[in-house]
Amino acid sequence: RYFGCGGIDSIQVITGKFAAFAASIAGPWDQAAQLIFAKELGLCVSKFDGSDVNYLEGGDWVISNMAAYEDLLAILKRF
């Protein structure tokens, strides 16, 4: 489900309500704060291909708990 705001959706992952969130087009403003929270809480964050997110550039990204991360990346890599 997408609420229409990457910040709101990623907060759902940060608070444990969602297992993961993925966005194909995100601006740096959609990623920067969430990346800080995610890293502090031990959540997984990467681009769709598993590489590091550069929050100054934006683009595709995933934020996920550890249990869902590998499965989500496998699904995204198929498309």
CSV table of C-alpha atoms in Angstrom, one decimal:
chain,number,residue,atom,x,y,z
A,1,ARG,CA,0.0,0.0,0.0
A,2,TYR,CA,1.2,3.5,-0.8
A,3,PHE,CA,-0.1,6.5,1.2
A,4,GLY,CA,1.2,8.9,-1.4
A,5,CYS,CA,4.2,10.1,0.6
A,6,GLY,CA,7.4,8.3,0.9
A,7,GLY,CA,8.1,9.8,4.3
A,8,ILE,CA,4.9,8.5,5.8
A,9,ASP,CA,5.3,5.1,4.3
A,10,SER,CA,8.9,4.7,5.5
A,11,ILE,CA,7.9,5.8,9.0
A,12,GLN,CA,5.5,2.9,9.0
A,13,VAL,CA,8.6,0.6,8.6
A,14,ILE,CA,10.5,2.5,11.2
A,15,THR,CA,7.7,2.1,13.7
A,16,GLY,CA,7.3,-1.6,12.9
A,17,LYS,CA,3.9,-1.3,11.3
A,18,PHE,CA,5.1,-2.3,7.8
A,19,ALA,CA,7.8,-4.8,6.9
A,20,ALA,CA,9.2,-2.8,4.0
A,21,PHE,CA,8.7,0.1,1.7
A,22,ALA,CA,10.2,0.6,-1.8
A,23,ALA,CA,10.1,3.6,-4.1
A,24,SER,CA,11.3,3.8,-7.6
A,25,ILE,CA,11.5,7.6,-7.8
A,26,ALA,CA,12.4,9.5,-4.7
A,27,GLY,CA,14.1,12.8,-4.1
A,28,PRO,CA,16.8,13.4,-1.5
A,29,TRP,CA,14.2,15.0,0.7
A,30,ASP,CA,12.3,11.7,0.7
A,31,GLN,CA,15.3,9.7,1.9
A,32,ALA,CA,17.6,11.7,4.1
A,33,ALA,CA,15.8,11.7,7.5
A,34,GLN,CA,14.5,8.2,7.0
A,35,LEU,CA,18.0,6.9,6.3
A,36,ILE,CA,19.2,8.3,9.6
A,37,PHE,CA,16.4,6.6,11.5
A,38,ALA,CA,16.8,3.3,9.7
A,39,LYS,CA,20.5,3.1,10.3
A,40,GLU,CA,20.1,3.9,14.0
A,41,LEU,CA,17.4,1.2,14.3
A,42,GLY,CA,19.3,-1.5,12.4
A,43,LEU,CA,16.9,-1.5,9.4
A,44,CYS,CA,18.1,-2.4,5.9
A,45,VAL,CA,18.3,0.4,3.4
A,46,SER,CA,19.6,0.1,-0.2
A,47,LYS,CA,18.9,0.7,-3.8
A,48,PHE,CA,16.9,-1.9,-5.7
A,49,ASP,CA,20.1,-3.6,-6.7
A,50,GLY,CA,21.4,-3.8,-3.2
A,51,SER,CA,23.9,-1.0,-3.5
A,52,ASP,CA,24.2,1.9,-1.1
A,53,VAL,CA,21.8,4.8,-1.3
A,54,ASN,CA,23.2,8.2,-1.9
A,55,TYR,CA,20.7,10.5,-0.2
A,56,LEU,CA,22.1,13.5,-2.1
A,57,GLU,CA,21.1,12.0,-5.4
A,58,GLY,CA,17.7,10.4,-4.7
A,59,GLY,CA,16.4,7.6,-7.0
A,60,ASP,CA,15.1,4.1,-6.2
A,61,TRP,CA,15.4,2.8,-2.6
A,62,VAL,CA,14.2,0.2,-0.2
A,63,ILE,CA,13.8,0.4,3.6
A,64,SER,CA,13.0,-2.9,5.3
A,65,ASN,CA,13.3,-5.0,8.4
A,66,MET,CA,15.9,-7.7,8.3
A,67,ALA,CA,13.3,-10.5,7.8
A,68,ALA,CA,11.8,-9.1,4.6
A,69,TYR,CA,14.9,-7.5,3.0
A,70,GLU,CA,16.3,-10.3,0.9
A,71,ASP,CA,12.9,-11.4,-0.3
A,72,LEU,CA,12.0,-7.9,-1.3
A,73,LEU,CA,15.2,-7.4,-3.2
A,74,ALA,CA,14.7,-10.7,-5.0
A,75,ILE,CA,11.2,-9.6,-6.1
A,76,LEU,CA,12.5,-6.2,-7.3
A,77,LYS,CA,15.4,-7.7,-9.2
A,78,ARG,CA,12.9,-9.8,-11.3
A,79,PHE,CA,11.4,-6.6,-12.6
